[in-house]
Amino acid sequence: MTTRKALAERNDHALLQAARDVLAEDGAHASVAAIAARAGVGIGSLYRRYKTKEELFQRLSLLSLEHWNDVAEQGLASPDPWAGLASFVQGCVEFGQGSLAPVAGTIEVTQEMSVKARLGDELLERLIRRAHEAGVLRTDVAAVDISLLIEQLGRSPMIDQLRKQGRDDLLPAATEARRRLITIVLDGLRPGPVPLPGSPPGEELFTGRWSH
Amino acid sequence: MTTRKALAERNDHALLQAARDVLAEDGAHASVAAIAARAGVGIGSLYRRYKTKEELFQRLSLLSLEHWNDVAEQGLASPDPWAGLASFVQGCVEFGQGSLAPVAGTIEVTQEMSVKARLGDELLERLIRRAHEAGVLRTDVAAVDISLLIEQLGRSPMIDQLRKQGRDDLLPAATEARRRLITIVLDGLRPGPVPLPGSPPGEELFTGRWSH
DNA sequence: TTCGAAGCGGAGCGAATCGCTCCGCTAGTT
DNA sequence: AACTAGCGGAGCGATTCGCTCCGCTTCGAA
């Protein structure tokens, strides 16, 4: 019925998702034991797949970057510049890009990661430029602002807290409130009737991304 | 020159600020030793003022709630409904209200805390109502959305990370980028030309506040 | 049906860190 | 000059960490 290969694949997927969840709830303090327990997998099985804790987190980072790029390309494929940008932001936020923030500084950045990060920056730039040219995005919003926005909205300390406390009854309401907040913020990025004079989009030193 | 009382007062202030900083950087994992070290104070001195770690965090929560209420009252004192609400949000965000999120579920909520939290909710409701009546706030934005917004923007994982890594050179740029993001988001709360049909402000079960 | 081994879960290792206590010593006060 | 309030930090037992190792299960070939 369940071949060994299929079981291993399912376990690996469960481990990665569990790592995301535990990281979101416990931050940098997330322990390997907690991740394995959440995934319903023994610690031994985890360590057969990933030699160290860092290797697991590196894999997680790489998948996160790939997801960023996938969603960005999907957004660019959309004919509507605004819809493309909005779906990109929403896709990144809901995936929980921000959950990796606590470990971003503790793991070694592989060459593959930095390559994908550069590609992702480029895709985002193109999304922004297209929206600007179509006149559907506030002129004072630069790529770094979108990066920051995704990082800021990508985590939900309140929802993580509720889940940790086991208040599953409040989770749907909180999740829905968060979704509304995201749409409100996204809506605020569109050019309004009274745009405030913003600073120029420059500032090259800080790109707003975790990995270099 | 420096009397004992003045030194003690200065130490207490340094401890509270250090606790905020370390909590922001380390989350729930923040240790008492780290807080004392950041404040430049011995652990013994910390424990002379606060019997336990929880007592320190409770004090911190209380001060945070008081700050919330102070800023809300200042906002209500402003004749301009929009400026009042905006300065309230900005004041809460910059104070770092969200830093306490990781410990909010771990400490016991005192009666004094819940009283101040209730008062704060009421003040926020009045700020929102006033803005709605003046027509300077999107009609689909409720109090719970502002609470969520403050929690979401109140933490800056990226800035905390930079500070932790000692990249003080990038800090000004990151801080300025974050300030721009806040103004952009705030600006998006004003009624736009094409308001989307939002859900009703109701949903009573979840108020979006940490303490009950 | 039998049996070798691939792959599983988890007990347990040493090391690190936790919250907290206790005490020698500095420095302000009388 | 004598006193002592208040400081900093070494160190306690307990806990938790990342990780190893091994007995047992269970799949698949003979």
Coordinates of C-alpha atoms (C1' of nucleotides) in Angstrom, one line a residue:
Chain A
M1 CA 0.0 0.0 0.0
T2 CA 2.2 2.8 1.2
T3 CA 5.6 2.2 -0.3
R4 CA 8.6 3.3 1.7
K5 CA 9.5 6.0 -0.7
A6 CA 6.0 7.6 -0.5
L7 CA 6.1 7.5 3.3
A8 CA 9.5 9.2 3.3
E9 CA 8.2 11.9 0.9
R10 CA 5.2 12.5 3.1
N11 CA 7.4 12.7 6.2
D12 CA 9.7 15.2 4.5
H13 CA 6.8 17.4 3.5
A14 CA 5.4 17.2 7.0
L15 CA 8.7 18.1 8.5
L16 CA 9.1 21.3 6.4
Q17 CA 5.6 22.5 7.2
A18 CA 6.0 21.7 10.9
A19 CA 9.3 23.7 10.8
R20 CA 7.5 26.6 9.4
D21 CA 4.7 26.4 12.0
V22 CA 7.1 26.0 15.0
L23 CA 9.3 28.8 13.7
A24 CA 6.4 31.1 13.5
E25 CA 5.3 30.3 17.1
D26 CA 8.6 29.9 18.9
G27 CA 10.9 32.1 16.8
A28 CA 14.6 31.5 17.0
H29 CA 14.0 29.4 20.1
A30 CA 12.3 26.7 17.9
S31 CA 13.8 23.3 18.8
V32 CA 14.4 20.3 16.6
A33 CA 12.4 18.2 19.0
A34 CA 9.4 20.5 18.7
I35 CA 9.6 20.4 14.9
A36 CA 9.8 16.6 14.8
A37 CA 6.9 16.2 17.3
R38 CA 4.7 18.7 15.4
A39 CA 5.4 16.7 12.2
G40 CA 4.5 13.4 14.0
V41 CA 8.0 12.1 13.2
G42 CA 10.8 10.8 15.4
I43 CA 13.9 12.9 15.9
G44 CA 15.9 10.1 14.4
S45 CA 14.0 10.3 11.1
L46 CA 14.5 14.1 11.0
Y47 CA 18.3 13.7 11.4
R48 CA 18.4 11.0 8.7
R49 CA 17.2 13.6 6.2
Y50 CA 19.0 16.6 7.5
K51 CA 22.5 16.3 8.9
T52 CA 22.1 19.3 11.2
K53 CA 19.5 21.8 12.3
E54 CA 21.1 24.4 10.1
E55 CA 20.7 22.2 7.0
L56 CA 17.0 22.0 7.6
F57 CA 16.7 25.7 8.0
Q58 CA 18.8 26.3 4.8
R59 CA 16.4 24.0 2.9
L60 CA 13.5 26.0 4.3
S61 CA 15.0 29.2 3.3
L62 CA 15.6 28.0 -0.2
L63 CA 12.0 26.8 -0.6
S64 CA 10.9 30.2 0.7
L65 CA 12.9 32.0 -1.9
E66 CA 11.7 29.7 -4.6
H67 CA 8.1 30.4 -3.6
W68 CA 8.8 34.1 -3.7
N69 CA 10.1 33.7 -7.3
D70 CA 7.2 31.5 -8.4
V71 CA 4.6 33.9 -7.1
A72 CA 6.4 36.8 -8.7
E73 CA 6.5 35.1 -12.0
Q74 CA 2.8 34.2 -11.7
G75 CA 2.1 37.9 -11.0
L76 CA 4.1 39.0 -14.1
A77 CA 2.1 36.5 -16.1
S78 CA -1.1 38.3 -15.2
P79 CA -2.2 40.8 -17.9
D80 CA -3.4 43.3 -15.2
P81 CA -0.4 45.0 -13.6
W82 CA -2.2 45.8 -10.4
A83 CA -3.7 42.3 -10.0
G84 CA -0.3 40.8 -10.6
L85 CA 1.4 42.9 -7.9
A86 CA -1.5 42.4 -5.5
S87 CA -1.5 38.6 -5.9
F88 CA 2.2 38.5 -5.5
V89 CA 2.0 40.3 -2.2
Q90 CA -0.9 38.3 -1.0
G91 CA 0.8 35.0 -2.0
C92 CA 4.0 35.9 -0.1
V93 CA 2.2 37.1 3.0
E94 CA 0.0 34.1 3.2
F95 CA 2.9 31.7 2.7
G96 CA 4.4 33.2 5.8
Q97 CA 7.6 34.5 4.3
G98 CA 8.3 36.4 7.6
S99 CA 8.5 33.3 9.7
L100 CA 12.1 32.7 8.7
A101 CA 13.2 36.1 9.9
P102 CA 14.5 34.9 13.3
V103 CA 16.8 32.4 11.8
A104 CA 17.8 34.4 8.7
G105 CA 20.8 35.8 10.5
T106 CA 21.9 32.5 12.1
I107 CA 22.3 30.3 9.1
E108 CA 25.0 30.4 6.5
V109 CA 23.8 31.8 3.2
T110 CA 24.6 29.4 0.3
Q111 CA 25.4 30.5 -3.1
E112 CA 22.2 29.0 -4.5
M113 CA 20.2 31.1 -2.0
S114 CA 21.8 34.3 -2.9
V115 CA 21.3 33.6 -6.6
K116 CA 17.6 33.0 -6.1
A117 CA 17.4 36.1 -3.9
R118 CA 18.9 38.2 -6.6
L119 CA 16.4 36.8 -9.1
G120 CA 13.6 37.5 -6.8
D121 CA 14.6 41.1 -6.3
E122 CA 14.7 41.5 -10.1
L123 CA 11.3 40.0 -10.5
L124 CA 9.8 42.3 -7.9
E125 CA 11.4 45.3 -9.5
R126 CA 9.7 44.4 -12.8
L127 CA 6.4 44.0 -11.0
I128 CA 6.8 47.4 -9.5
R129 CA 7.9 49.1 -12.7
R130 CA 5.0 47.7 -14.6
A131 CA 2.5 48.9 -12.0
H132 CA 4.1 52.4 -12.0
E133 CA 4.0 52.7 -15.7
A134 CA 0.3 51.6 -15.7
G135 CA -0.4 54.3 -13.1
V136 CA -2.0 51.8 -10.6
L137 CA 0.6 52.2 -7.8
R138 CA 1.5 55.2 -5.7
T139 CA 4.5 56.8 -7.2
D140 CA 6.2 57.0 -3.8
V141 CA 6.1 53.2 -3.2
A142 CA 9.4 51.5 -4.1
A143 CA 10.4 47.9 -4.2
V144 CA 12.0 48.1 -0.8
D145 CA 8.6 49.2 0.6
I146 CA 6.9 46.1 -0.8
S147 CA 9.7 43.9 0.7
L148 CA 9.2 45.5 4.1
L149 CA 5.5 45.2 3.8
I150 CA 5.7 41.5 3.1
E151 CA 8.1 41.0 6.0
Q152 CA 5.8 43.0 8.3
L153 CA 2.6 41.3 7.3
G154 CA 4.1 37.9 6.8
R155 CA 4.0 37.2 10.5
S156 CA 1.0 37.1 12.7
P157 CA 2.2 37.2 16.3
M158 CA -1.4 37.3 17.5
I159 CA -2.5 34.3 15.5
D160 CA 0.6 32.4 16.5
Q161 CA -0.1 33.2 20.1
L162 CA -3.7 32.1 19.9
R163 CA -2.6 28.8 18.3
K164 CA 0.0 28.3 21.0
Q165 CA -2.6 28.8 23.7
G166 CA -4.9 26.3 22.0
R167 CA -7.6 28.9 21.5
D168 CA -8.6 27.4 18.2
D169 CA -12.1 28.8 18.6
L170 CA -10.8 32.4 18.1
L171 CA -8.6 31.4 15.1
P172 CA -11.1 31.8 12.3
A173 CA -12.1 35.3 13.5
A174 CA -8.5 36.4 13.9
T175 CA -7.5 35.0 10.5
E176 CA -10.4 36.7 8.8
A177 CA -9.5 40.0 10.5
R178 CA -5.9 39.6 9.3
R179 CA -7.1 39.0 5.8
R180 CA -9.2 42.2 5.9
L181 CA -6.2 44.1 7.1
I182 CA -4.1 42.9 4.2
T183 CA -6.7 43.9 1.7
I184 CA -7.0 47.3 3.3
V185 CA -3.3 47.9 3.3
L186 CA -3.0 46.7 -0.3
D187 CA -5.8 49.0 -1.3
G188 CA -3.9 51.8 0.3
L189 CA -1.1 51.3 -2.1
R190 CA -3.1 52.4 -5.1
P191 CA -2.8 56.0 -6.1
G192 CA -5.2 58.1 -4.0
P193 CA -6.8 61.5 -4.6
V194 CA -4.3 63.3 -2.2
P195 CA -0.9 61.6 -2.5
L196 CA 1.5 63.0 0.1
P197 CA 4.9 64.1 -1.1
G198 CA 7.1 61.1 -0.5
S199 CA 10.8 60.7 -0.5
P200 CA 12.5 59.6 -3.7
P201 CA 12.5 55.8 -4.3
G202 CA 16.3 55.6 -4.0
E203 CA 18.4 54.6 -0.9
E204 CA 20.5 51.9 -2.5
L205 CA 22.3 50.7 0.6
F206 CA 19.4 48.8 2.1
T207 CA 17.3 46.6 -0.2
G208 CA 15.0 45.2 2.5
R209 CA 15.9 41.6 1.9
W210 CA 17.3 39.2 4.5
S211 CA 19.7 37.2 2.4
H212 CA 22.4 38.8 0.3
Chain B
M1 CA 26.9 63.9 43.3
T2 CA 24.8 60.9 42.2
T3 CA 22.6 60.1 45.2
R4 CA 21.6 56.5 45.7
K5 CA 18.0 57.2 44.9
A6 CA 18.9 58.9 41.6
L7 CA 21.1 55.9 40.6
A8 CA 18.3 53.5 41.5
E9 CA 15.8 55.4 39.4
R10 CA 18.2 55.5 36.4
N11 CA 18.8 51.8 36.7
D12 CA 15.2 51.0 36.9
H13 CA 14.5 53.0 33.7
A14 CA 17.5 51.4 32.0
L15 CA 16.2 47.9 32.9
L16 CA 12.7 48.6 31.5
Q17 CA 14.1 49.9 28.2
A18 CA 16.6 47.0 28.0
A19 CA 13.8 44.5 28.6
R20 CA 11.9 46.0 25.7
D21 CA 14.9 45.9 23.4
V22 CA 15.9 42.3 24.3
L23 CA 12.3 41.1 24.0
A24 CA 12.1 42.6 20.6
E25 CA 15.3 40.8 19.5
D26 CA 15.0 37.5 21.3
G27 CA 11.3 37.1 21.7
A28 CA 10.0 34.7 24.3
H29 CA 13.5 33.3 24.7
A30 CA 14.7 36.6 26.2
S31 CA 16.7 35.8 29.4
V32 CA 17.0 37.8 32.5
A33 CA 20.8 37.8 32.2
A34 CA 20.6 39.4 28.8
I35 CA 18.2 42.1 30.0
A36 CA 20.5 43.0 32.9
A37 CA 23.6 43.0 30.7
R38 CA 21.9 45.2 28.1
A39 CA 21.0 47.6 30.9
G40 CA 24.5 47.6 32.3
V41 CA 23.2 46.4 35.6
G42 CA 24.0 43.3 37.7
I43 CA 21.5 40.5 37.9
G44 CA 21.4 41.0 41.6
S45 CA 20.2 44.6 41.2
L46 CA 17.5 43.4 38.8
Y47 CA 16.2 40.9 41.3
R48 CA 16.2 43.4 44.1
R49 CA 13.6 45.4 42.2
Y50 CA 11.6 42.6 40.7
K51 CA 11.1 39.5 42.7
T52 CA 10.7 37.3 39.6
K53 CA 11.0 37.5 35.8
E54 CA 7.3 37.5 35.5
E55 CA 7.0 40.6 37.8
L56 CA 9.3 42.5 35.5
F57 CA 7.2 41.5 32.4
Q58 CA 4.0 42.4 34.2
R59 CA 5.4 45.8 35.0
L60 CA 6.4 46.2 31.4
S61 CA 2.9 45.2 30.2
L62 CA 1.3 47.7 32.5
L63 CA 3.6 50.5 31.3
S64 CA 2.8 49.5 27.7
L65 CA -1.0 49.7 28.4
E66 CA -0.5 53.1 30.1
H67 CA 1.4 54.4 27.1
W68 CA -1.4 53.2 24.8
N69 CA -3.9 55.1 26.9
D70 CA -1.8 58.2 27.1
V71 CA -1.3 58.4 23.4
A72 CA -5.0 57.7 22.8
E73 CA -6.0 60.6 25.0
Q74 CA -3.5 62.9 23.3
G75 CA -5.1 61.9 20.0
L76 CA -8.5 62.7 21.3
A77 CA -7.3 66.0 22.5
S78 CA -6.4 66.9 18.9
P79 CA -9.1 69.0 17.2
D80 CA -8.4 67.2 13.9
P81 CA -10.0 63.7 14.0
W82 CA -7.7 62.3 11.4
A83 CA -4.5 63.8 12.9
G84 CA -5.6 62.4 16.3
L85 CA -6.0 58.9 15.0
A86 CA -2.8 59.0 12.9
S87 CA -0.7 60.3 15.8
F88 CA -2.1 57.6 18.1
V89 CA -1.2 54.8 15.6
Q90 CA 2.2 56.2 15.0
G91 CA 2.8 56.7 18.7
C92 CA 1.9 53.1 19.5
V93 CA 3.9 51.7 16.7
E94 CA 7.0 53.6 17.4
F95 CA 6.9 52.7 21.1
G96 CA 7.0 49.1 20.0
Q97 CA 3.8 47.8 21.5
G98 CA 4.2 44.6 19.6
S99 CA 7.4 43.6 21.4
L100 CA 5.4 42.2 24.3
A101 CA 3.5 39.8 22.1
P102 CA 5.7 36.8 22.8
V103 CA 5.2 37.0 26.5
A104 CA 1.6 38.2 26.6
G105 CA 0.4 34.6 26.9
T106 CA 2.9 33.5 29.5
I107 CA 2.3 36.1 32.2
E108 CA -0.6 36.3 34.6
V109 CA -2.9 39.2 33.8
T110 CA -3.5 41.4 36.8
Q111 CA -6.7 43.2 37.5
E112 CA -5.0 46.5 37.0
M113 CA -3.9 45.4 33.5
S114 CA -7.3 44.3 32.4
V115 CA -8.9 47.6 33.7
K116 CA -6.4 49.7 31.7
A117 CA -6.9 47.4 28.6
R118 CA -10.6 48.0 28.8
L119 CA -10.1 51.7 29.0
G120 CA -7.7 51.6 26.1
D121 CA -10.2 49.8 24.0
E122 CA -12.8 52.4 24.8
L123 CA -10.5 55.3 23.9
L124 CA -9.7 53.7 20.6
E125 CA -13.3 53.2 19.8
R126 CA -13.9 56.9 20.4
L127 CA -11.0 57.8 18.1
I128 CA -12.4 55.6 15.4
R129 CA -16.0 56.8 15.8
R130 CA -14.9 60.4 15.6
A131 CA -12.9 59.7 12.5
H132 CA -15.8 57.9 10.9
E133 CA -18.2 60.7 11.6
A134 CA -15.8 63.2 10.2
G135 CA -15.6 61.1 7.0
V136 CA -11.8 60.9 7.2
L137 CA -11.5 57.1 7.7
R138 CA -12.5 54.3 5.4
T139 CA -15.9 53.0 6.5
D140 CA -14.8 49.4 6.4
V141 CA -12.0 50.0 9.0
A142 CA -13.0 49.0 12.5
A143 CA -11.2 49.2 15.8
V144 CA -10.1 45.7 15.6
D145 CA -8.3 46.5 12.4
I146 CA -6.4 49.3 14.0
S147 CA -5.4 47.1 16.9
L148 CA -4.2 44.5 14.4
L149 CA -2.3 47.1 12.4
I150 CA -0.5 48.3 15.5
E151 CA 0.5 44.8 16.5
Q152 CA 1.7 44.0 13.0
L153 CA 3.7 47.2 12.5
G154 CA 4.8 47.4 16.1
R155 CA 7.5 44.9 15.6
S156 CA 10.4 45.2 13.1
P157 CA 12.0 41.8 12.7
M158 CA 14.3 43.1 10.1
I159 CA 15.5 46.0 12.2
D160 CA 15.9 43.8 15.3
Q161 CA 17.9 41.3 13.1
L162 CA 20.2 44.1 11.9
R163 CA 20.7 45.3 15.4
K164 CA 21.5 41.8 16.6
Q165 CA 24.0 41.4 13.8
G166 CA 25.6 44.7 14.7
R167 CA 25.0 46.1 11.3
D168 CA 24.5 49.6 12.8
D169 CA 25.4 51.1 9.5
L170 CA 22.2 49.8 7.8
L171 CA 20.0 50.8 10.7
P172 CA 19.2 54.4 9.7
A173 CA 18.2 53.4 6.2
A174 CA 16.0 50.5 7.5
T175 CA 14.4 52.7 10.1
E176 CA 13.6 55.4 7.5
A177 CA 12.2 52.8 5.2
R178 CA 10.0 51.5 8.0
R179 CA 8.8 55.0 8.8
R180 CA 7.9 55.5 5.1
L181 CA 6.0 52.3 5.2
I182 CA 4.0 53.4 8.2
T183 CA 3.0 56.7 6.6
I184 CA 2.0 54.8 3.4
V185 CA -0.2 52.4 5.3
L186 CA -1.7 55.2 7.4
D187 CA -2.4 57.1 4.2
G188 CA -4.2 54.0 2.8
L189 CA -6.7 54.1 5.7
R190 CA -8.2 57.4 4.4
P191 CA -11.3 57.0 2.3
G192 CA -10.2 56.5 -1.3
P193 CA -12.0 57.2 -4.6
V194 CA -12.9 53.5 -5.1
P195 CA -13.7 52.0 -1.7
L196 CA -14.1 48.2 -1.9
P197 CA -17.2 46.7 -0.4
G198 CA -15.9 45.6 3.0
S199 CA -17.4 43.3 5.6
P200 CA -19.4 44.9 8.4
P201 CA -17.3 46.1 11.4
G202 CA -18.9 43.5 13.7
E203 CA -17.3 40.2 14.7
E204 CA -17.5 40.6 18.5
L205 CA -15.7 37.5 19.6
F206 CA -12.3 38.7 18.7
T207 CA -11.3 42.2 19.8
G208 CA -7.7 42.0 18.6
R209 CA -6.1 42.7 22.0
W210 CA -3.7 40.6 23.9
S211 CA -4.9 40.9 27.4
H212 CA -8.5 40.3 28.5
Chain C
dT1 C1' 6.1 -18.3 4.4
dT2 C1' 10.6 -16.9 5.7
dC3 C1' 14.1 -13.7 6.6
dG4 C1' 17.5 -9.9 5.8
dA5 C1' 17.8 -5.1 6.2
dA6 C1' 16.0 -0.4 5.4
dG7 C1' 14.0 2.8 8.1
dC8 C1' 11.4 4.1 12.0
dG9 C1' 10.8 6.2 17.0
dG10 C1' 12.7 7.7 21.0
dA11 C1' 15.8 7.0 25.2
dG12 C1' 19.7 9.2 26.7
dC13 C1' 24.4 11.7 26.1
dG14 C1' 27.3 15.9 27.3
dA15 C1' 27.0 20.7 26.9
dA16 C1' 24.8 24.9 27.3
dT17 C1' 21.6 27.9 29.4
dC18 C1' 17.9 28.8 32.3
dG19 C1' 15.9 31.5 36.7
dC20 C1' 17.4 32.7 40.9
dT21 C1' 20.3 33.0 45.4
dC22 C1' 23.9 34.5 48.0
dC23 C1' 27.8 37.1 49.3
dG24 C1' 32.1 40.0 49.2
dC25 C1' 32.9 44.6 48.3
dT26 C1' 32.3 49.4 46.9
dA27 C1' 30.7 53.8 47.9
dG28 C1' 27.3 57.2 49.9
dT29 C1' 25.7 58.6 54.6
dT30 C1' 26.0 60.0 59.4
Chain D
dA1 C1' 36.0 57.2 60.8
dA2 C1' 32.5 53.7 61.3
dC3 C1' 28.4 52.0 59.3
dT4 C1' 25.5 49.9 56.0
dA5 C1' 22.6 50.2 51.9
dG6 C1' 23.0 48.6 47.6
dC7 C1' 25.9 47.0 43.9
dG8 C1' 27.9 43.2 40.6
dG9 C1' 28.5 38.7 39.5
dA10 C1' 30.0 33.7 40.7
dG11 C1' 27.6 29.7 41.1
dC12 C1' 23.5 26.6 42.4
dG13 C1' 20.3 22.9 40.7
dA14 C1' 17.1 22.2 37.1
dT15 C1' 16.0 22.3 32.6
dT16 C1' 16.5 22.1 27.7
dC17 C1' 19.5 22.0 23.9
dG18 C1' 21.4 19.5 19.4
dC19 C1' 22.5 15.2 18.3
dT20 C1' 23.8 9.9 18.6
dC21 C1' 22.7 5.3 18.9
dC22 C1' 20.0 1.4 19.0
dG23 C1' 16.1 -2.0 19.5
dC24 C1' 12.1 -2.8 17.0
dT25 C1' 8.8 -2.7 13.2
dT26 C1' 7.6 -3.6 8.7
dC27 C1' 8.4 -3.9 3.7
dG28 C1' 9.9 -6.7 -0.1
dA29 C1' 12.6 -10.4 -2.3
dA30 C1' 13.3 -15.3 -2.3

